[in-house]
Amino acid sequence: MHENNLNIRQKDAVETLEGPLLIIAGAGAGKTKTITHRILNLIKHGVQPSKILAITFTNKAAKEMRERVFHLIESDKTLNIPISFAERPFVSTFHALGVHIIKENSALLGITRHFTIYDRGDSKRAIKDALEELSLDPKQYEPGTILNVISREKGDGITLSTYKNNQKEYFQKIVAQVWEKYEATLAKEKSLDFDDLLLKTAMILKMHPEVKKRYASIWNYIHIDEYQDTNRVQYEIASLLAESHRNICVVGDVDQNIYSWRGADIENLLNFEKEYPEAKVITLEENYRSTQTILAAANNVIKKNTMRREKNLFTKNIEGEKIELLISYTEHEEARMIADEARKLISDGTNAREIAVLYRANFQSRVLEEAFLNKNIPYQVLGVKFFERKEVKDVLSFIKASLNRESTNDMVRIVNVPPRGIGKATMLKVIAGQEKTLGPSLRNKVEQFLHLLEKIKAVALKETPSTLIKYIIKETGMETVYKNGGLEEQEKLENLRELVSVASQYDALPTGEAIEKLLENAALATDQDELEKDHDAVKLMTVHASKGLEFDYVFIAGLEEDLFPHQRMNEKEVSESQSEEERRLFYVAITRARKKVFLSYAQLRTIYGAQKVNTPSNFISDIGDEHIESKGDEEAPRGVKAIFIDF
């Protein structure tokens, strides 16, 4: 599809510049192209670039959209305006938009511009501390479970005070007590968690009409991508910003709503026309990605859902190969079959990076990894985030602690990196201002540590991010320790050198802003950012992680009843809405492929040490026999359902 060659419906969307616009965009229907051309068209019609806001969900999608918008603006010969950096459209994720608004209005929340963003690990640690403070056993009340409840409530726009007033059950009362301690920790450390970035933004816009008015006058034209994935708070932020001018363009696909467990509300998209009765609706159904066979299979699967808007993807692409069904006896045989097929594709000239193996639950990756290792096929598992590696977090904690001494979490994290003989109890005394109670030797160690933080702060305020990180690696002693250690330590040093390379991408920004941006992007990083390195390797990931990506060849593993579609261990039956979401998830998996899809299931799978006999997923029969060819062992014990662990 040529860059300027828009189809009739895309053109209609690009030329609709005023008022609310709903674009229903099927998988592979060129939605990013449509949004970016619409932004260009607004500028061509005299709208200042800085008056345009475009929000999406992942850093990868925001980066791609930003690059495409800037490229379109810079290469359009009819535009005679000089586009300075400040004069560009604001393209970011929801969370990055939240950080931007909170930093500009931090005084309203009583926090510093240099607030720390807690990642999930930090939050779980703080909740574990809160449980211990309340004399509750973290084994009985799992910190991750409590964090999920708090996160879901915040995503629904519920504050602690509202939750406290409404809790009735025993567990809710426990959550309320823990949440209260958790909020106190966040406040004391001048920190916000991931969900606060959205909740506090919505609160600022709701409670301060003058702030809402200011942003509405800055951004006159709003674009929201993946609107079906918005939760209550994201929906509120979009509505509040668009309230006065109503120039809001949302793009989404009900058939790709797969995040309800994270609070995404399908109703936001389905009710858009109720909120904006004057809205224009345009449906993009022409797919430019996949073969006719893949689309026929996807359409057959999704049409069984009732909570959706009618649409049928079509393509002018070739019919393509049939979908291949791989049937194996055990999960080990399944992994070997998938690895063999992948190796065949690579030896026939396919780049390894153009092959993806998708699975419903994380535990499935282990046997797949073993098979790829045994057959010496390069692979990359999405899920290990670069910024979550211990050594990387340590370096970033040195920066955060130097800029925000209230961040107990960061101080405790790095006080013994590398070991310098200061215990956690000692550090807590220092934080509480009780250094005088320490013995001379300990006090000396503490003074040296605090002096090191002062030196780091001085470098942070005047040098580039890459210089700062080199300085921290050297001055803290991490370089010496890792250089002289074993293989694992040397790998840590390689990761820190990679961090210097990452940081150098921010060196051109003004000094203070550069460090802020690096810390912000590190905190907001997602699994998909690992793809930036683009190793020539087969990608292994959950279906959820594959959203928004595309590959030539896609394997969907573990297509067994209770695994995909998924049924959790403690559930007797699956609700209609859960069932439809599982179907949407399968639809997302199929539509990642350009050329061919392989479906796979094992007749026996070992879960929790016990072998279970499986029934093939009903999704396979939904596709239609005319689109499928089989390979493998079809002599199977059938009919006994297996139970699978949660993702």
mmCIF file with all atom_site columns, C-alpha atoms in Angstrom, residues 330-341 367-368 371 374-375:
data_model
loop_
_atom_site.group_PDB
_atom_site.id
_atom_site.type_symbol
_atom_site.label_atom_id
_atom_site.label_alt_id
_atom_site.label_comp_id
_atom_site.label_asym_id
_atom_site.label_entity_id
_atom_site.label_seq_id
_atom_site.pdbx_PDB_ins_code
_atom_site.Cartn_x
_atom_site.Cartn_y
_atom_site.Cartn_z
_atom_site.occupancy
_atom_site.B_iso_or_equiv
_atom_site.pdbx_formal_charge
_atom_site.auth_seq_id
_atom_site.auth_comp_id
_atom_site.auth_asym_id
_atom_site.auth_atom_id
_atom_site.pdbx_PDB_model_num
ATOM 1  C CA . THR A 1 330 ? 2.623  -34.468 24.537 1.00 0.00 ? 330 THR A CA 1
ATOM 2  C CA . GLU A 1 331 ? 3.680  -30.850 25.049 1.00 0.00 ? 331 GLU A CA 1
ATOM 3  C CA . HIS A 1 332 ? 7.338  -31.873 24.471 1.00 0.00 ? 332 HIS A CA 1
ATOM 4  C CA . GLU A 1 333 ? 6.444  -33.365 21.097 1.00 0.00 ? 333 GLU A CA 1
ATOM 5  C CA . GLU A 1 334 ? 4.380  -30.243 20.334 1.00 0.00 ? 334 GLU A CA 1
ATOM 6  C CA . ALA A 1 335 ? 7.393  -28.016 21.059 1.00 0.00 ? 335 ALA A CA 1
ATOM 7  C CA . ARG A 1 336 ? 9.638  -30.211 18.874 1.00 0.00 ? 336 ARG A CA 1
ATOM 8  C CA . MET A 1 337 ? 7.146  -30.072 15.968 1.00 0.00 ? 337 MET A CA 1
ATOM 9  C CA . ILE A 1 338 ? 6.914  -26.281 16.190 1.00 0.00 ? 338 ILE A CA 1
ATOM 10 C CA . ALA A 1 339 ? 10.727 -25.961 16.346 1.00 0.00 ? 339 ALA A CA 1
ATOM 11 C CA . ASP A 1 340 ? 11.086 -28.293 13.314 1.00 0.00 ? 340 ASP A CA 1
ATOM 12 C CA . GLU A 1 341 ? 8.584  -26.278 11.275 1.00 0.00 ? 341 GLU A CA 1
ATOM 13 C CA . VAL A 1 367 ? 9.196  -26.505 26.881 1.00 0.00 ? 367 VAL A CA 1
ATOM 14 C CA . LEU A 1 368 ? 9.224  -24.345 23.745 1.00 0.00 ? 368 LEU A CA 1
ATOM 15 C CA . ALA A 1 371 ? 13.058 -27.352 21.966 1.00 0.00 ? 371 ALA A CA 1
ATOM 16 C CA . ASN A 1 374 ? 18.075 -28.262 21.470 1.00 0.00 ? 374 ASN A CA 1
ATOM 17 C CA . LYS A 1 375 ? 17.665 -27.549 17.773 1.00 0.00 ? 375 LYS A CA 1
#
